[in-house]
PDB file of C-alpha atoms and ligand atoms in Angstrom:
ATOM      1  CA  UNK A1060       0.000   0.000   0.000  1.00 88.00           C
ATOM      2  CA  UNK A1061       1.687   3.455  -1.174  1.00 96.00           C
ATOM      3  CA  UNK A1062       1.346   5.749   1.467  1.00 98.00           C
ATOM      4  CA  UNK A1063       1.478   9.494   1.202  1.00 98.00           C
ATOM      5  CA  UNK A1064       2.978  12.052   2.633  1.00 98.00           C
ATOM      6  CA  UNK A1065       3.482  15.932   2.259  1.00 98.00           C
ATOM      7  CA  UNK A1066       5.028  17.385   4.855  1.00 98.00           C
ATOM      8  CA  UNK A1067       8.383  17.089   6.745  1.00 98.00           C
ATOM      9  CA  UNK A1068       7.058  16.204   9.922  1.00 98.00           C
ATOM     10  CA  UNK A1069       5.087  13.402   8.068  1.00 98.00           C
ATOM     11  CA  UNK A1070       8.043  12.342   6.354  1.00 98.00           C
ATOM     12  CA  UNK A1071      10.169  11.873   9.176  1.00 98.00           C
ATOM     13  CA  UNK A1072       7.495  10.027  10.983  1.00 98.00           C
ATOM     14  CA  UNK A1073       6.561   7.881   8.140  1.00 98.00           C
ATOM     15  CA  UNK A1074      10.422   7.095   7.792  1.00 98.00           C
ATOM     16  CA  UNK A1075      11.021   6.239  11.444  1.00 96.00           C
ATOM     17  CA  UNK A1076       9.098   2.743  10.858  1.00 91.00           C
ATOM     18  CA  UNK A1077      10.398   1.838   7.739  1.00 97.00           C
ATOM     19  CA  UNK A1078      13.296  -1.173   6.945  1.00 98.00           C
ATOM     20  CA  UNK A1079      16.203   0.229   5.596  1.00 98.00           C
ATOM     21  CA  UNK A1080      18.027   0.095   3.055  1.00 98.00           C
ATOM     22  CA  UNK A1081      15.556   2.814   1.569  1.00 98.00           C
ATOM     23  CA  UNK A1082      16.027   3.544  -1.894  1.00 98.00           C
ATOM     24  CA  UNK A1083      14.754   7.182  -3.301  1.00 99.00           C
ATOM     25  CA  UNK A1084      13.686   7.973  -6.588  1.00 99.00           C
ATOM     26  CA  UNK A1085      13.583  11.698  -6.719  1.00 99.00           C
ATOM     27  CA  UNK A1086      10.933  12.857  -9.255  1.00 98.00           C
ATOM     28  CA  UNK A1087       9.745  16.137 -10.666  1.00 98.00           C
ATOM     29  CA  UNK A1088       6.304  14.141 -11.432  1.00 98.00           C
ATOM     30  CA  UNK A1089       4.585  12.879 -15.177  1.00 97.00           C
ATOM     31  CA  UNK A1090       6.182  10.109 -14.408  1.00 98.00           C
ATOM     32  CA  UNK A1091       7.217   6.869 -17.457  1.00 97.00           C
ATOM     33  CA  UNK A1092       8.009   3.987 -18.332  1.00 98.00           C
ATOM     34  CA  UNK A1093      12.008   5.668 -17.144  1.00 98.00           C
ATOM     35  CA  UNK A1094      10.557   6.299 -13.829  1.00 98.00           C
ATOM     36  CA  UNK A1095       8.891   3.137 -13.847  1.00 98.00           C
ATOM     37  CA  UNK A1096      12.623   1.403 -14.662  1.00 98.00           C
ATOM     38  CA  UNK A1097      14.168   3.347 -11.415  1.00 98.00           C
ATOM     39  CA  UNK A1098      11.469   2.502  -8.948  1.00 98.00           C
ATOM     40  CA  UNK A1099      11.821  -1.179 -10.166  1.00 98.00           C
ATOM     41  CA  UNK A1100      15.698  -0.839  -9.943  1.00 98.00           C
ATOM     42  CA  UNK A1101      14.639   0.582  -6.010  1.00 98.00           C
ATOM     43  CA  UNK A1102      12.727  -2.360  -5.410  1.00 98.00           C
ATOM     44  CA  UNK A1103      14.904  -4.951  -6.158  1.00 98.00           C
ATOM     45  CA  UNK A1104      17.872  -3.477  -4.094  1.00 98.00           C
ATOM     46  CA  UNK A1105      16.082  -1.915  -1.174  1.00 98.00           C
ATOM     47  CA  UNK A1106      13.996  -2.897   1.411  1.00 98.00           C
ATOM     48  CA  UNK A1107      11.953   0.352   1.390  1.00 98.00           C
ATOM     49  CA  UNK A1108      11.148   2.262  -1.789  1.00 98.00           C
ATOM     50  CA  UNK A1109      10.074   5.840  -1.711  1.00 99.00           C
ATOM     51  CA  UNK A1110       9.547   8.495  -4.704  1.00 99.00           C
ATOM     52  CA  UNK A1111       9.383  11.947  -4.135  1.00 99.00           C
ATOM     53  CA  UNK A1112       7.481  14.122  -6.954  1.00 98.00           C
ATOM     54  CA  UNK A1113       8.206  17.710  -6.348  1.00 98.00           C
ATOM     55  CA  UNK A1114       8.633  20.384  -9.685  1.00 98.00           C
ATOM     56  CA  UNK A1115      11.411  22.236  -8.543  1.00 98.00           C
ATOM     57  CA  UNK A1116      10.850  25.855  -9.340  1.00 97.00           C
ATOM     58  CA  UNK A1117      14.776  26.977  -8.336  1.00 97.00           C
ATOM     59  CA  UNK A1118      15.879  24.123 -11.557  1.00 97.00           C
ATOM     60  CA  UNK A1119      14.054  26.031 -14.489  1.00 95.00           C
ATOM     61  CA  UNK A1120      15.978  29.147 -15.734  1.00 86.00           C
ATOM     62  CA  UNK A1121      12.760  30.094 -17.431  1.00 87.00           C
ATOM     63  CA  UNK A1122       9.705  30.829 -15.350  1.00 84.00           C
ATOM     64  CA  UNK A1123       7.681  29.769 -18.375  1.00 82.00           C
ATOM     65  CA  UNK A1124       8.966  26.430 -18.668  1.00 90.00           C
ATOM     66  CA  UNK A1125       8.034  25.933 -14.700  1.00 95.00           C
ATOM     67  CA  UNK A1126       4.551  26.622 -15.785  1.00 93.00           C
ATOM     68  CA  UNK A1127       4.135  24.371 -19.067  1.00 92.00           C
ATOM     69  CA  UNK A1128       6.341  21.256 -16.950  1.00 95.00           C
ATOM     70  CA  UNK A1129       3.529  18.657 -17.108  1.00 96.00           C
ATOM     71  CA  UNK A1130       1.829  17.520 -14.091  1.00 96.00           C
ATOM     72  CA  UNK A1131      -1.009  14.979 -12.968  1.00 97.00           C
ATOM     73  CA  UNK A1132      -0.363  13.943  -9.805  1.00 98.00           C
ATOM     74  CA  UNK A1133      -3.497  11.102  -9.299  1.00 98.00           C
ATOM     75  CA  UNK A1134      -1.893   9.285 -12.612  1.00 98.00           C
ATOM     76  CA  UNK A1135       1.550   9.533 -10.676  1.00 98.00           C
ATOM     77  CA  UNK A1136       0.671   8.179  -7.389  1.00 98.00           C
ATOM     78  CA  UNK A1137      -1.338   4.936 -10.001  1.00 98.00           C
ATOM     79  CA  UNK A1138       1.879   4.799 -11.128  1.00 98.00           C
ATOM     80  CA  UNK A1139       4.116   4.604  -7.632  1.00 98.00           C
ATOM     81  CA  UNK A1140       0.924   2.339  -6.504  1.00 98.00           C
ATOM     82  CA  UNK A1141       0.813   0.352  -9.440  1.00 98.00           C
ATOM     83  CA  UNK A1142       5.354  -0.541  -9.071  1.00 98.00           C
ATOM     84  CA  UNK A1143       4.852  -1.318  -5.237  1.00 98.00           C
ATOM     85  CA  UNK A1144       6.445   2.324  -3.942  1.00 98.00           C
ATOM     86  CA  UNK A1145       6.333   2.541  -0.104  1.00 98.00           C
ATOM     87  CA  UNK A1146       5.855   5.911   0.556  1.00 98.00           C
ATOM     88  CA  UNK A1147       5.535   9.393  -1.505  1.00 98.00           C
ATOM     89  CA  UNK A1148       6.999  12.272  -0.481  1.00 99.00           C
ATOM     90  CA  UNK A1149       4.872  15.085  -2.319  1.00 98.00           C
ATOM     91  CA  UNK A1150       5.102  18.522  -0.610  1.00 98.00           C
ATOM     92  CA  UNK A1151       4.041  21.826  -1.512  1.00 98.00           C
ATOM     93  CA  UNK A1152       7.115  24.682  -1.895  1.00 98.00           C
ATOM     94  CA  UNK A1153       6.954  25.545   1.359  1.00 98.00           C
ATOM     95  CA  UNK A1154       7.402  22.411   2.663  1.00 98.00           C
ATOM     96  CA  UNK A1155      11.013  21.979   0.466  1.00 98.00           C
ATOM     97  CA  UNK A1156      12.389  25.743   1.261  1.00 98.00           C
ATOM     98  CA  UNK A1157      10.632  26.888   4.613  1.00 98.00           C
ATOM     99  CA  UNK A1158      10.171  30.621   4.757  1.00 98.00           C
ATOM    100  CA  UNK A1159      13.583  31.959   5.797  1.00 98.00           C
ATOM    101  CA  UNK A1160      15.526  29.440   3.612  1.00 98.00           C
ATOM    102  CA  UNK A1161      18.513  31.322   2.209  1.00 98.00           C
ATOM    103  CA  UNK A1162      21.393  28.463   1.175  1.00 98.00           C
ATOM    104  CA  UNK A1163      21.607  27.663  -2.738  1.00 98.00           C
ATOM    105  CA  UNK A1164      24.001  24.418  -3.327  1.00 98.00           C
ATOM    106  CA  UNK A1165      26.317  24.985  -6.226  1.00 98.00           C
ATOM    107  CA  UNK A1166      28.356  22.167  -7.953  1.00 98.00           C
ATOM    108  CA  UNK A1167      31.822  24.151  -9.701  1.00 98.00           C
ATOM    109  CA  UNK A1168      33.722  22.524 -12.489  1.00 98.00           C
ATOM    110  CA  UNK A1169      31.230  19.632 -13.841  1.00 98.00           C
ATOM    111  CA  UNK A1170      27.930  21.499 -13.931  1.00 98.00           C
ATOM    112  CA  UNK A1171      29.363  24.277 -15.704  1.00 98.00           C
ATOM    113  CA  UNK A1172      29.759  23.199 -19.856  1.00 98.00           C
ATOM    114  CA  UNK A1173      26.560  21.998 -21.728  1.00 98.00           C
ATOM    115  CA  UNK A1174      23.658  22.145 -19.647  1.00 98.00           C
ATOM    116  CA  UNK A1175      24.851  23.857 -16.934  1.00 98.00           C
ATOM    117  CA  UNK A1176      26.370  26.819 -20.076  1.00 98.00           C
ATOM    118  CA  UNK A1177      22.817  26.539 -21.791  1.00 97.00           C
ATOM    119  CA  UNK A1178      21.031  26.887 -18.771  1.00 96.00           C
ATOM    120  CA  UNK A1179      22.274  29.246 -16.074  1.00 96.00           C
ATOM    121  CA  UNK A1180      21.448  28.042 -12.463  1.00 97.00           C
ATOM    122  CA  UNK A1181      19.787  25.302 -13.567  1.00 97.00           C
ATOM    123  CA  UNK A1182      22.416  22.816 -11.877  1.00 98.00           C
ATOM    124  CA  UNK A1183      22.122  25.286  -8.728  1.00 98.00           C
ATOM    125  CA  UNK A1184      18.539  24.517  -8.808  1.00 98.00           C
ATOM    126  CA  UNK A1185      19.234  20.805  -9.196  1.00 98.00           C
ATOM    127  CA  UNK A1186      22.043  20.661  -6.254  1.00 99.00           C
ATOM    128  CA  UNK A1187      20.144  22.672  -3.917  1.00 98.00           C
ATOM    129  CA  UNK A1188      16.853  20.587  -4.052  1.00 98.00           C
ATOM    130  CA  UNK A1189      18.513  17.108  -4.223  1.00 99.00           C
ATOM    131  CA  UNK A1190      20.208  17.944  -1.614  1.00 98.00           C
ATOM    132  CA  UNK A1191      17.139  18.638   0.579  1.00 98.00           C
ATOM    133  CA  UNK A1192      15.776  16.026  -0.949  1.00 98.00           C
ATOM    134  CA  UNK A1193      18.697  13.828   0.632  1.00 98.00           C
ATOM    135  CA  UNK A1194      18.670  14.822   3.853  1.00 98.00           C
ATOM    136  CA  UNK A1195      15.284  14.509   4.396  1.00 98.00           C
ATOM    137  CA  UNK A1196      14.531  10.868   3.253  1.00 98.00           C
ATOM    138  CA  UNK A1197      18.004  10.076   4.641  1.00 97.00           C
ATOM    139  CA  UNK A1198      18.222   7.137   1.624  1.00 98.00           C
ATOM    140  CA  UNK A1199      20.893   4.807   1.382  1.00 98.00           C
ATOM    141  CA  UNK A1200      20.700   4.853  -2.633  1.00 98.00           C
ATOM    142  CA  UNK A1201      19.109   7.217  -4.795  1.00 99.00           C
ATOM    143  CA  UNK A1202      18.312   6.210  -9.099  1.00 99.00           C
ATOM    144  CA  UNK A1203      18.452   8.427 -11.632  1.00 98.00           C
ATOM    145  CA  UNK A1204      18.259   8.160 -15.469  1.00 98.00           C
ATOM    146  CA  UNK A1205      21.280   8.135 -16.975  1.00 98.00           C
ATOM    147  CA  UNK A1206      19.442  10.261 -20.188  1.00 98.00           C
ATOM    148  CA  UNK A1207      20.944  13.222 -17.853  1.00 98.00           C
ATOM    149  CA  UNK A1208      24.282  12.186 -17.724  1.00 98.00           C
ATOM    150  CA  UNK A1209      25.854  15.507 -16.517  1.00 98.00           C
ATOM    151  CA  UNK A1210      23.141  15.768 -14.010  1.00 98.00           C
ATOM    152  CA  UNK A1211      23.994  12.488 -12.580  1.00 98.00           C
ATOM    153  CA  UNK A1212      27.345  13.605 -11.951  1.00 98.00           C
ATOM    154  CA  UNK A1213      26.775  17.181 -10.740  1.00 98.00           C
ATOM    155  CA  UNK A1214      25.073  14.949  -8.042  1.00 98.00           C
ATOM    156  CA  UNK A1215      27.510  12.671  -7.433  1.00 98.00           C
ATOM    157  CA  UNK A1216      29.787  15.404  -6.629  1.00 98.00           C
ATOM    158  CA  UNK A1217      27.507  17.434  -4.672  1.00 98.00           C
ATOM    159  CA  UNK A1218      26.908  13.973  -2.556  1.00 98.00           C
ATOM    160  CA  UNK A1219      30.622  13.714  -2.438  1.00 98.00           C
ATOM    161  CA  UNK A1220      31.588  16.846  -1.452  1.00 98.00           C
ATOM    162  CA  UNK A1221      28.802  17.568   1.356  1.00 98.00           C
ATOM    163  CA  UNK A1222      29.919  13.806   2.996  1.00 98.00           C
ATOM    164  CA  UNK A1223      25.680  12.869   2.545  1.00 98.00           C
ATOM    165  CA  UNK A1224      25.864   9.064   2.992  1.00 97.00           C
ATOM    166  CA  UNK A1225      23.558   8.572  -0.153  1.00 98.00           C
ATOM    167  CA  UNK A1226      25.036   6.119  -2.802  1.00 98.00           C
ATOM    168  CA  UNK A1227      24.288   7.697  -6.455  1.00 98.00           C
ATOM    169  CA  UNK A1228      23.048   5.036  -8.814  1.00 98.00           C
ATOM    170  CA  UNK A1229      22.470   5.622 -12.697  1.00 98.00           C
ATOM    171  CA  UNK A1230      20.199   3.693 -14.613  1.00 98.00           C
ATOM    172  CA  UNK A1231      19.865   2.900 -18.444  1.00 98.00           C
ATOM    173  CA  UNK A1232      17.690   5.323 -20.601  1.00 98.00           C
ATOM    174  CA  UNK A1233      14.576   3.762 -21.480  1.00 98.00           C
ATOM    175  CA  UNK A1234      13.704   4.396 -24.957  1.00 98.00           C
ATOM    176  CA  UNK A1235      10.847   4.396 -27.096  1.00 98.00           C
ATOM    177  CA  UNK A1236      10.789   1.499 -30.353  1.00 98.00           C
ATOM    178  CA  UNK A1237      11.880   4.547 -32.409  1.00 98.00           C
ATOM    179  CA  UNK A1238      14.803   5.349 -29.991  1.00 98.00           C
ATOM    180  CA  UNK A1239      13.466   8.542 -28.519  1.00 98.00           C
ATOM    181  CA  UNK A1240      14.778   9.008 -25.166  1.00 98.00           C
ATOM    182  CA  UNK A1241      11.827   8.652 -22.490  1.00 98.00           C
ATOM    183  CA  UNK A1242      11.456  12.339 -20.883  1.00 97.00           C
ATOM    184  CA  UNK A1243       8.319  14.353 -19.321  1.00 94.00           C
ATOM    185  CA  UNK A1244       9.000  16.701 -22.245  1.00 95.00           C
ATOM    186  CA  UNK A1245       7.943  14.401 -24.982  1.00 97.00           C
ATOM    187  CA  UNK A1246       4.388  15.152 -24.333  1.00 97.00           C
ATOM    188  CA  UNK A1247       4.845  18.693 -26.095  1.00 96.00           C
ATOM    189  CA  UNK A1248       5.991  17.572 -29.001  1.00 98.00           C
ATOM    190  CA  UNK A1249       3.329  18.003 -32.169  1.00 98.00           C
ATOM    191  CA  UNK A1250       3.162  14.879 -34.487  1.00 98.00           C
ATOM    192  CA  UNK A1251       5.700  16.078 -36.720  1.00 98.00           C
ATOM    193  CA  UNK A1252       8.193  17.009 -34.186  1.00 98.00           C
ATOM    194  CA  UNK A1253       7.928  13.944 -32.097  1.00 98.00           C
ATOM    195  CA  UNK A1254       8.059  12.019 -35.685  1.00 98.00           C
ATOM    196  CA  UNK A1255      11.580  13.999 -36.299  1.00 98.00           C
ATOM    197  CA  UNK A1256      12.610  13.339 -32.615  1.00 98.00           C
ATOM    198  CA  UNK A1257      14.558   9.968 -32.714  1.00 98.00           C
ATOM    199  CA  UNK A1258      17.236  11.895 -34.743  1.00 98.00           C
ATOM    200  CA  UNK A1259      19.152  12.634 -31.372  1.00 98.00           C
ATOM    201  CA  UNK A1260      19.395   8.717 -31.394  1.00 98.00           C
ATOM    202  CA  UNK A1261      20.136   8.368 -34.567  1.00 98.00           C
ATOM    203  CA  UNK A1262      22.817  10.814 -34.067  1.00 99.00           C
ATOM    204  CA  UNK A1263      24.679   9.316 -31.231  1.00 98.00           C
ATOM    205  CA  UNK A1264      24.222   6.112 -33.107  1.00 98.00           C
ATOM    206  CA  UNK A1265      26.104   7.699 -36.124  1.00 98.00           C
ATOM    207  CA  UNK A1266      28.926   9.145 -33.979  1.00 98.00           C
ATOM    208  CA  UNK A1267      29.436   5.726 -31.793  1.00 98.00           C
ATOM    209  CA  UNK A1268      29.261   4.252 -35.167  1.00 98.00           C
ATOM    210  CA  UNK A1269      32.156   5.754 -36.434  1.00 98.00           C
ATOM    211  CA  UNK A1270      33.856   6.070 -33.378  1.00 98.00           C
ATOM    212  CA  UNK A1271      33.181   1.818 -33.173  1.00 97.00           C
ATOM    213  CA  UNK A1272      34.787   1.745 -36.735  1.00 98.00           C
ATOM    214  CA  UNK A1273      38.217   3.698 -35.289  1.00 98.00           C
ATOM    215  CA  UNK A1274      37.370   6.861 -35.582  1.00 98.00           C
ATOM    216  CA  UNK A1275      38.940   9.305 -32.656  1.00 98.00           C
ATOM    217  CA  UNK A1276      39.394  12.697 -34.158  1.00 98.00           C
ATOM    218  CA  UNK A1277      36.195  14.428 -31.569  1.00 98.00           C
ATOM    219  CA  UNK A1278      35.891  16.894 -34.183  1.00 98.00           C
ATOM    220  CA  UNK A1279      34.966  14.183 -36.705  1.00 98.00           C
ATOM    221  CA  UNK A1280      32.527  12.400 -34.016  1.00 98.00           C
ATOM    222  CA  UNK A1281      31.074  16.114 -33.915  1.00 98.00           C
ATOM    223  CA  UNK A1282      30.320  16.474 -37.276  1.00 98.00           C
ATOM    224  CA  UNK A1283      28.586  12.769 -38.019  1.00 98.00           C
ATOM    225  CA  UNK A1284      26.469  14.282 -35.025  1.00 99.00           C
ATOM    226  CA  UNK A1285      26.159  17.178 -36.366  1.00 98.00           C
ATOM    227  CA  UNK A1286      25.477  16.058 -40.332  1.00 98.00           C
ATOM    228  CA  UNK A1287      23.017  13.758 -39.087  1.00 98.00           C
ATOM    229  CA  UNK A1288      20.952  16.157 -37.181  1.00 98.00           C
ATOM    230  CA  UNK A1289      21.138  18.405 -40.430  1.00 98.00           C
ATOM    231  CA  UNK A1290      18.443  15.410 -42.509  1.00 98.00           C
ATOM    232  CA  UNK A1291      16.075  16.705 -39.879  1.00 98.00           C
ATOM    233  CA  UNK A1292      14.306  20.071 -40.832  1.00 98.00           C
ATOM    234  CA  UNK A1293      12.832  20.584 -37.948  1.00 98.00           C
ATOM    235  CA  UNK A1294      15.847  20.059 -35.448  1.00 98.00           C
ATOM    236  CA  UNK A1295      17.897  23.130 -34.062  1.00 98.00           C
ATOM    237  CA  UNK A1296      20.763  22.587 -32.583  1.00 98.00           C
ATOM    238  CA  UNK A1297      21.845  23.875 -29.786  1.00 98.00           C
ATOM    239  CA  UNK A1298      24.998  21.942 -28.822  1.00 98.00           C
ATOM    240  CA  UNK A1299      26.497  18.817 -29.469  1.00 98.00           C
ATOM    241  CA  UNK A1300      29.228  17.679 -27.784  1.00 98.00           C
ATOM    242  CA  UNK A1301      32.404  14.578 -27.506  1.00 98.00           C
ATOM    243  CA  UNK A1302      33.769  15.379 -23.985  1.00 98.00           C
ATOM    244  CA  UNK A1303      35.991  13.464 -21.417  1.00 97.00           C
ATOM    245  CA  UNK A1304      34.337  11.559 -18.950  1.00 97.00           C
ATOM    246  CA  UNK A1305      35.060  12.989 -15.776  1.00 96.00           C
ATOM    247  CA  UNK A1306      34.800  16.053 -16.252  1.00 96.00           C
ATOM    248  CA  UNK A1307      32.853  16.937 -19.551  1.00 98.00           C
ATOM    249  CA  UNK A1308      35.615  18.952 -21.162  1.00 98.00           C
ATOM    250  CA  UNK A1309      35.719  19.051 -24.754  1.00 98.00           C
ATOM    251  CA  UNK A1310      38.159  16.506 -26.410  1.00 98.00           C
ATOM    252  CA  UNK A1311      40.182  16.661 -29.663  1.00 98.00           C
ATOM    253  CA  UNK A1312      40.706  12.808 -29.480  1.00 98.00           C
ATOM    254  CA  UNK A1313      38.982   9.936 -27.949  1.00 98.00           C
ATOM    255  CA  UNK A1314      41.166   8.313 -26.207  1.00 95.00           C
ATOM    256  CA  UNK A1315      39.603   6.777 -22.846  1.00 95.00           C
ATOM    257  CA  UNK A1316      35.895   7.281 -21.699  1.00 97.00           C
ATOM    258  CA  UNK A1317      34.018   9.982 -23.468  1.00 98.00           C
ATOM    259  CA  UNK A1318      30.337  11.140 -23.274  1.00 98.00           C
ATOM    260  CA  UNK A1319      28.695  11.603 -26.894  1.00 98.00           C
ATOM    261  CA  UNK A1320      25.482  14.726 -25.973  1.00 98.00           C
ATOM    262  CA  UNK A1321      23.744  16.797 -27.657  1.00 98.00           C
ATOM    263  CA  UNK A1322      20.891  19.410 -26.931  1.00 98.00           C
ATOM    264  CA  UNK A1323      18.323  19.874 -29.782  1.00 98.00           C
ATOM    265  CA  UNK A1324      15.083  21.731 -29.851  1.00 98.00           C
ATOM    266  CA  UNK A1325      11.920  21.010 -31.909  1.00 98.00           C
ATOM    267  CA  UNK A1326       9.930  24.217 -31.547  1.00 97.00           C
ATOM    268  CA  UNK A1327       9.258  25.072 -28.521  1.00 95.00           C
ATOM    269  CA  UNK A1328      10.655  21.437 -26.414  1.00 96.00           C
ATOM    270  CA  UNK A1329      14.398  20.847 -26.359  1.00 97.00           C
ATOM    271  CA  UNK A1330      15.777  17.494 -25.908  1.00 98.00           C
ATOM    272  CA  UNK A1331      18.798  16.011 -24.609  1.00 98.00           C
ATOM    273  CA  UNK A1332      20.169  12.581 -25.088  1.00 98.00           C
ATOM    274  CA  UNK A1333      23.791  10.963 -24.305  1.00 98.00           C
ATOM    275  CA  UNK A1334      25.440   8.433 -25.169  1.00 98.00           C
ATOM    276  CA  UNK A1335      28.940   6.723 -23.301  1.00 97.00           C
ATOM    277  CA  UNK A1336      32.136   5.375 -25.809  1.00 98.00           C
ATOM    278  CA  UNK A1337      34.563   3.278 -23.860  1.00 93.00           C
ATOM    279  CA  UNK A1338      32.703   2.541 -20.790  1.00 72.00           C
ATOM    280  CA  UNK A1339      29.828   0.013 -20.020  1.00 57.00           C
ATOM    281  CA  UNK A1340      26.601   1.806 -20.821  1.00 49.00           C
ATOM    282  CA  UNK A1341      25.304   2.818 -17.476  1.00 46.00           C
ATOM    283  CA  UNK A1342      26.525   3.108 -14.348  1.00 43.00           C
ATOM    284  CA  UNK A1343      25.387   0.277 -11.826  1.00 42.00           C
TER     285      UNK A1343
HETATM  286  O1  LIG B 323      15.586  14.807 -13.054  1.00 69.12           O
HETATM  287  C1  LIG B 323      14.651  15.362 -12.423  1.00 69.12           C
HETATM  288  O2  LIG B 323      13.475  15.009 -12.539  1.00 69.12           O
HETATM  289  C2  LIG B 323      14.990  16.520 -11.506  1.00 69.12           C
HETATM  290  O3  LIG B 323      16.059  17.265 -12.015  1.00 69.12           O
HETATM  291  C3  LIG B 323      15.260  16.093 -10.061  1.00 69.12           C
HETATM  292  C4  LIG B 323      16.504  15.229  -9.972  1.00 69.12           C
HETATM  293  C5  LIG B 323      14.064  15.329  -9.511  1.00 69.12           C
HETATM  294  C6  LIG B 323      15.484  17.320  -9.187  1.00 69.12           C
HETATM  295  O4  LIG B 323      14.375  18.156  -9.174  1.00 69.12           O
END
């Protein structure tokens, strides 16, 4: 039986009777079939499962993209119902930053190229609210989609450097037949744009292509990205990138571990997808 809860009083309660390990899926709501993939991951590893759905103003660097971010909570708590989840944590603002709260969390080297460039305070936004989100459910592991790859590690570090006991775990993007990467921001695609969409797959697919085939000049990985993305009419690109591993600089060769992305937009909805050369596809 999913239980929920929307306060932090509630939460800690709720928490003080539960088995541990707990597992957290942190959630900005609409949730899929990706979602649905992390709370199963939750399950099998932890005793206790619980998903918090919260749309985190402080993450979106335009107000109007807060407001158009897709919500239905009753068809998310089905969903957390429907895969078994223990307990929901789903608060109003207040709840997450109390009146008074003053503190913003910001990651340095790692969150600052591609998203964290295209998007100013966005990774501020993300830091700050996972790590609330942390210290409140107290979880021993925490899932996220590895479709935000830089995200992932901006939160890894943040975890890192603030000693919060929570293990970081990345799981596989779930894709659609077509290869679109699941995300809540499929849903405002028109027909024709969500038909042109799986050509962020199908360029990471032509870059790791050549890249399988030899290729190591980054510049060259770039521009099979880039020439691929160029069939579609209705993409515009706004970055693509071949960058090191660790630290998401850009790279003139491949060498060791590299992250394929690229940011596209259809519109008014822009996309991101990844891709990892040289490593096993997601982290475990
Ligand atoms: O990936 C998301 O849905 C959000 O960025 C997260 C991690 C829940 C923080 O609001």
């Amino acid at each position: 039986m999913t239980r929920i809860v929307r306060t932090r009083a509630e939460l800690r309660a709720a928490l003080d009777r539960v088995e541990r390990p707990v597992g957290v899926v942190p959630t900005m709501g609409w949730l899929h079939e990706g979602h649905r993939a992390l709370m199963r991951q939750a399950r099998a590893a932890d005793a206790t499962t619980v998903v918090t759905i919260f749309v985190n103003p402080r993450q979106f660097n335009v107000a109007d993209d807060f407001m158009r971010y897709p919500r239905n909570e009753a068809r998310d708590l089905d969903i957390c119902t429907a895969e078994g989840v223990d307990l929901v944590f789903a608060p109003p603002a207040s709840e997450v930053y109390p009146p008074g709260f003053d503190t913003v969390v910001s990651v340095g080297a790692v969150a600052r190229p591609l998203e964290g460039a295209a998007r100013p305070g966005h990774f501020d936004g993300v830091a700050t609210v996972v790590a609330i989100l942390f210290g409140l459910v107290r979880s021993d592991h925490a899932y996220f989609g590895q479709k935000d790859a830089q995200q992932v590690m901006v939160i890894r570090q943040m975890a890192r450097d603030l000693a919060i006991p929570t293990e970081v775990i990345a799981c596989p993007t779930v894709r659609e037949p077509d290869g679109l990467a699941l995300s809540s921001r499929n849903v405002h695609l028109t027909p024709a744009e969500r038909a042109a969409a799986p050509v962020l797959h199908r360029a990471l697919v032509a870059a790791r292509t050549r890249w399988a085939a030899g290729e190591r000049s980054a510049d060259a990985l770039r521009e099979a990205m880039r020439a691929t993305l160029a069939g579609e009419p209705l993409a515009e690109v706004d970055y693509v990138s071949v960058a090191d591993a660790a630290m998401l600089t850009e790279l003139d060769r491949v060498e060791g571990q590299a992250l394929l992305s690229l940011a596209v937009r259809f519109g008014t909805t822009r996309l991101i997808d990844n891709e990892s050369l040289g490593a096993e596809p997601a982290v475990g």
